[in-house]
mmCIF file of C-alpha atoms in Angstrom:
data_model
loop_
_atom_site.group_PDB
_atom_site.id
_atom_site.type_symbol
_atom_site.label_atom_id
_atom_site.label_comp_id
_atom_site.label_asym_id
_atom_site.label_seq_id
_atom_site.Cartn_x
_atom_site.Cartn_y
_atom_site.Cartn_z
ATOM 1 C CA UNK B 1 -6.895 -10.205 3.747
ATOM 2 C CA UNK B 2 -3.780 -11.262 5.074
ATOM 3 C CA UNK B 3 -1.899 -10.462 1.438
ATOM 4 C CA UNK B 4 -3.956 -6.853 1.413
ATOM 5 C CA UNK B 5 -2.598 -6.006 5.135
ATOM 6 C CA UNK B 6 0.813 -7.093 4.085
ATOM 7 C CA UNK B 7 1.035 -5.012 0.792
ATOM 8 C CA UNK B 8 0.057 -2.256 3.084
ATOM 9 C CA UNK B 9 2.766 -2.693 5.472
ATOM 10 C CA UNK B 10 5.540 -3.124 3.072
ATOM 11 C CA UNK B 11 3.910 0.028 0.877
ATOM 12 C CA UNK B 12 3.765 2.096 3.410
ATOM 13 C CA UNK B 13 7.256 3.378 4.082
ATOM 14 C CA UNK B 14 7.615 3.514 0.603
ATOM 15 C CA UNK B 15 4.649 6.291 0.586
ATOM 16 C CA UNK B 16 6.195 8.249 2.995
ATOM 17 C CA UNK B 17 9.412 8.395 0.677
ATOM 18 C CA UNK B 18 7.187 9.069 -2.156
ATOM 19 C CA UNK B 19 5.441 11.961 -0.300
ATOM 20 C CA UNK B 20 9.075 13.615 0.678
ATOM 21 C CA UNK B 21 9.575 13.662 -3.350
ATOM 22 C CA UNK B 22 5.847 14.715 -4.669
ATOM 23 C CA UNK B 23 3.156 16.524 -3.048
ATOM 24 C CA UNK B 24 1.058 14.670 -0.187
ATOM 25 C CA UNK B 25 -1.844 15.290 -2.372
ATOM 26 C CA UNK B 26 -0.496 13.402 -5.505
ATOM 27 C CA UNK B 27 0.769 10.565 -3.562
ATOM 28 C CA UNK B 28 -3.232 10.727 -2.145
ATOM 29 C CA UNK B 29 -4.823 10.881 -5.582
ATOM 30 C CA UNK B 30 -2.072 7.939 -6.841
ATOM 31 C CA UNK B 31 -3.774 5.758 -3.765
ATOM 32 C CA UNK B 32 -7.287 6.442 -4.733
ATOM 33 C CA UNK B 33 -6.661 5.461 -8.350
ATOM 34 C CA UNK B 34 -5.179 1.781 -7.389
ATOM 35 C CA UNK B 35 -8.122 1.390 -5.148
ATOM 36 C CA UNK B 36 -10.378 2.194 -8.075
ATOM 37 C CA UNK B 37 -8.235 -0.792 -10.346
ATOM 38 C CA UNK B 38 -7.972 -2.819 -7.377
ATOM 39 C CA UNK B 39 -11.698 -2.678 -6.759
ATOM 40 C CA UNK B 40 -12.281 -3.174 -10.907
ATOM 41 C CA UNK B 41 -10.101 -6.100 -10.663
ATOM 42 C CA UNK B 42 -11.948 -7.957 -7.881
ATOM 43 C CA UNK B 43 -15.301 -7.316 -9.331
ATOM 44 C CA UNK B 44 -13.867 -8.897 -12.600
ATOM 45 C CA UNK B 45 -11.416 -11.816 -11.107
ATOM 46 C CA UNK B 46 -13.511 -15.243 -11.254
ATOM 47 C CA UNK B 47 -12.472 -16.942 -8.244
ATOM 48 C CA UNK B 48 -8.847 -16.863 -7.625
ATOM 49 C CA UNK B 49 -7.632 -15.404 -10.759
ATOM 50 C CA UNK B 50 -7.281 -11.825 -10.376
ATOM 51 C CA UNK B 51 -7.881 -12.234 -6.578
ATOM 52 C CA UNK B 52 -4.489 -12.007 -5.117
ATOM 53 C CA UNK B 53 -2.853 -8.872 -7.570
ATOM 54 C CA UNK B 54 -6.043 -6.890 -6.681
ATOM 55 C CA UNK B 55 -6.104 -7.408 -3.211
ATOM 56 C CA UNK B 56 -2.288 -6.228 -3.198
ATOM 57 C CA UNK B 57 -3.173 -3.366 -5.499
ATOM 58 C CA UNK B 58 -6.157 -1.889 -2.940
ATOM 59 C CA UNK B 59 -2.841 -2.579 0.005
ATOM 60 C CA UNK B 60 -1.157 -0.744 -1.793
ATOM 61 C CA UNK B 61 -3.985 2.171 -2.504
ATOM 62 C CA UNK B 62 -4.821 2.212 0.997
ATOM 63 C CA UNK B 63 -1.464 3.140 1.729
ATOM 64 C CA UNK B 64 -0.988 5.777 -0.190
ATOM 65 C CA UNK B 65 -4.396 7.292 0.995
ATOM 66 C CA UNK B 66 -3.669 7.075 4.303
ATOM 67 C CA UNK B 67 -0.080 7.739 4.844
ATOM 68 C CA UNK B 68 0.388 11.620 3.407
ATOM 69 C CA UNK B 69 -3.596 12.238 4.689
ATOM 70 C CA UNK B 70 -3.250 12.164 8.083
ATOM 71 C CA UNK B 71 -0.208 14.362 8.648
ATOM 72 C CA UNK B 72 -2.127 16.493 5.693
ATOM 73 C CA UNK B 73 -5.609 16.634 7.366
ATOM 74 C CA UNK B 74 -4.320 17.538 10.931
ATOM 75 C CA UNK B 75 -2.428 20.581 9.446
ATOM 76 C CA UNK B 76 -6.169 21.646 8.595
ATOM 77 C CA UNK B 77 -7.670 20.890 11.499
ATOM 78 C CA UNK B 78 -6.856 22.761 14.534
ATOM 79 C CA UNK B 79 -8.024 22.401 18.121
ATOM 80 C CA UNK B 80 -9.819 25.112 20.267
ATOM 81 C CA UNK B 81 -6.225 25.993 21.919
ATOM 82 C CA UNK B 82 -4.676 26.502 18.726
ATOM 83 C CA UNK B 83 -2.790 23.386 18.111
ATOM 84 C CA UNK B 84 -3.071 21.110 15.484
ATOM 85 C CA UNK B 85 -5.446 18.381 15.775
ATOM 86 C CA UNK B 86 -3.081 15.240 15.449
ATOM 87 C CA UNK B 87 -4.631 13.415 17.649
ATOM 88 C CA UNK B 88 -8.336 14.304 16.922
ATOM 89 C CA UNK B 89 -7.660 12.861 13.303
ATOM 90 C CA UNK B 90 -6.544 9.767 14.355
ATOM 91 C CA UNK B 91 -9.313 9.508 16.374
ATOM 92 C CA UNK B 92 -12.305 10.573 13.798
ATOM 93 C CA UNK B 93 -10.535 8.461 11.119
ATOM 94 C CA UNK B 94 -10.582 5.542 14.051
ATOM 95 C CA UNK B 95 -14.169 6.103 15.052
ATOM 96 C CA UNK B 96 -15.425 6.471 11.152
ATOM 97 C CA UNK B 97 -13.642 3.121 10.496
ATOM 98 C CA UNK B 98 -15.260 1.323 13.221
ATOM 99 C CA UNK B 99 -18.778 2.741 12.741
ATOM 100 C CA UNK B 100 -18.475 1.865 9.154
ATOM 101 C CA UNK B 101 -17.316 -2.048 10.128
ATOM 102 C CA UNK B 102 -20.229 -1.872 12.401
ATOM 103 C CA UNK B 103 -23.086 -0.408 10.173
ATOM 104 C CA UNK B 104 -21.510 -1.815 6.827
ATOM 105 C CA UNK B 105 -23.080 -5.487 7.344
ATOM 106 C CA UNK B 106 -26.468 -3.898 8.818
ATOM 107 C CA UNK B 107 -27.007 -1.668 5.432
ATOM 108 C CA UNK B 108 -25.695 -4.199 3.035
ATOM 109 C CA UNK B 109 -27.610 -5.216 0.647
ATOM 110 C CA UNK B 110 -28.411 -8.800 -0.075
ATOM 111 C CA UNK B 111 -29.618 -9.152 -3.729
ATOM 112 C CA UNK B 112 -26.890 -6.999 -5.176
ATOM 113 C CA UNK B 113 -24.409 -9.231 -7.106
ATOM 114 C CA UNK B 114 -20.726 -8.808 -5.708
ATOM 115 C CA UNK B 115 -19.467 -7.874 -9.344
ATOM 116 C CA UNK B 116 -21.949 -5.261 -9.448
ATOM 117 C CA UNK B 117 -21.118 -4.011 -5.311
ATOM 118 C CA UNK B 118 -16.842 -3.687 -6.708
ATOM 119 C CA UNK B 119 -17.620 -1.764 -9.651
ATOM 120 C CA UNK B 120 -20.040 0.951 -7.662
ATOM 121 C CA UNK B 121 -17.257 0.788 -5.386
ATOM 122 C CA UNK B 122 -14.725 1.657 -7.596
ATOM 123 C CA UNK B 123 -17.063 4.097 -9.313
ATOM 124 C CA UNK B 124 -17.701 5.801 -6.370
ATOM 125 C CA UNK B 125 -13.204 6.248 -5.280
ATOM 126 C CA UNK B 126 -12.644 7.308 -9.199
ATOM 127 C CA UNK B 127 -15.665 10.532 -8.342
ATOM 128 C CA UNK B 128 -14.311 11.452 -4.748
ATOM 129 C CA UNK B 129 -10.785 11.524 -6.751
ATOM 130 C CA UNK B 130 -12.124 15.020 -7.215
ATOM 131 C CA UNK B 131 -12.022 15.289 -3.592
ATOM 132 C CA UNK B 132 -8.136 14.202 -3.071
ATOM 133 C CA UNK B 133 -7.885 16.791 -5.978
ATOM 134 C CA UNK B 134 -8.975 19.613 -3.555
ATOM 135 C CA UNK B 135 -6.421 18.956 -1.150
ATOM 136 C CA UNK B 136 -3.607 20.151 -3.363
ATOM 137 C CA UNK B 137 -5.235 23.879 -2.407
ATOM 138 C CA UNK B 138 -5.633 23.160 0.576
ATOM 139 C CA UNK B 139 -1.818 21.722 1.338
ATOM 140 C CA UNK B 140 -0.949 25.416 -1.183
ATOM 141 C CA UNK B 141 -2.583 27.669 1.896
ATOM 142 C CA UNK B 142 -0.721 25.808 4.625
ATOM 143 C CA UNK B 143 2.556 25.797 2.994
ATOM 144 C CA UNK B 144 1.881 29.430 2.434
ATOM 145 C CA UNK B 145 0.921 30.261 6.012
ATOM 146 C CA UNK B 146 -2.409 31.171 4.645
ATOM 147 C CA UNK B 147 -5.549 31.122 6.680
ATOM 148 C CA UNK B 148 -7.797 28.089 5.743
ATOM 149 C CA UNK B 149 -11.299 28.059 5.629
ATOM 150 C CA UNK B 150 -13.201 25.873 7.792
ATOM 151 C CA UNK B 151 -14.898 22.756 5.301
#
């Protein structure tokens, strides 16, 4: 883990570059794609091969995803005063990650090869790509000044 947090240090000034030159959503949809090889790779690594390059790939993915998608959700969201919800972002993305360290051990489940739990994994980021996808309409209407729907 220690390789995976350090890929996502050094990557993630580099996303915020990228973002200044693309779109936050394409930087987004670049993340979830190397989560989806980085995921692949584990699930196909015997031990130690593959191990190291694919945990720095899924640094580097989780980087990307989370870097332009903050700044990009809290544009969306906006508070009952009429400010932008910075801060409740930070917070729902820091509550979801902790219930999901919480509850991820207590729904695992035990006879499902690890092979087989990386490549569902990765299945599942390379279908919600679709969802990083719908963002670029989304970041459209608030470059626009366009009133956004509520999800």
């Amino acid at each position: 883990w220690f390789l995976e947090a350090g890929c996502y240090l050094v990557s993630r000034p580099a996303s915020g570059l990228l973002v200044l030159r693309m779109k936050p959503a394409t930087v987004v949809s670049l993340g979830v794609v190397l989560l989806c090889v980085g995921m692949a790779l584990t699930g196909l690594s015997p031990v130690g091969s593959l191990l190291v390059p694919s945990m720095c790939v899924i640094g580097v993915g989780v980087a990307f995803v989370t870097t332009p998608c903050m700044p990009l959700l809290a544009d969306i969201v906006q508070t009952g005063n009429g400010r932008y919800g910075m801060g409740s972002v930070y917070s729902m993305a820091d509550i979801s990650c902790s219930m999901g360290c919480i509850w991820g051990p207590i729904f695992a489940i035990p006879n499902v090869p690890f092979k087989a739990l990386c490549f569902t994994v990765s299945a599942i980021s390379l279908a919600l790509l679709s969802c990083s996808l719908q963002l670029r309409g989304l970041h459209k209407n608030v470059e626009q000044g366009t009133p956004h729907r509520a999800w």
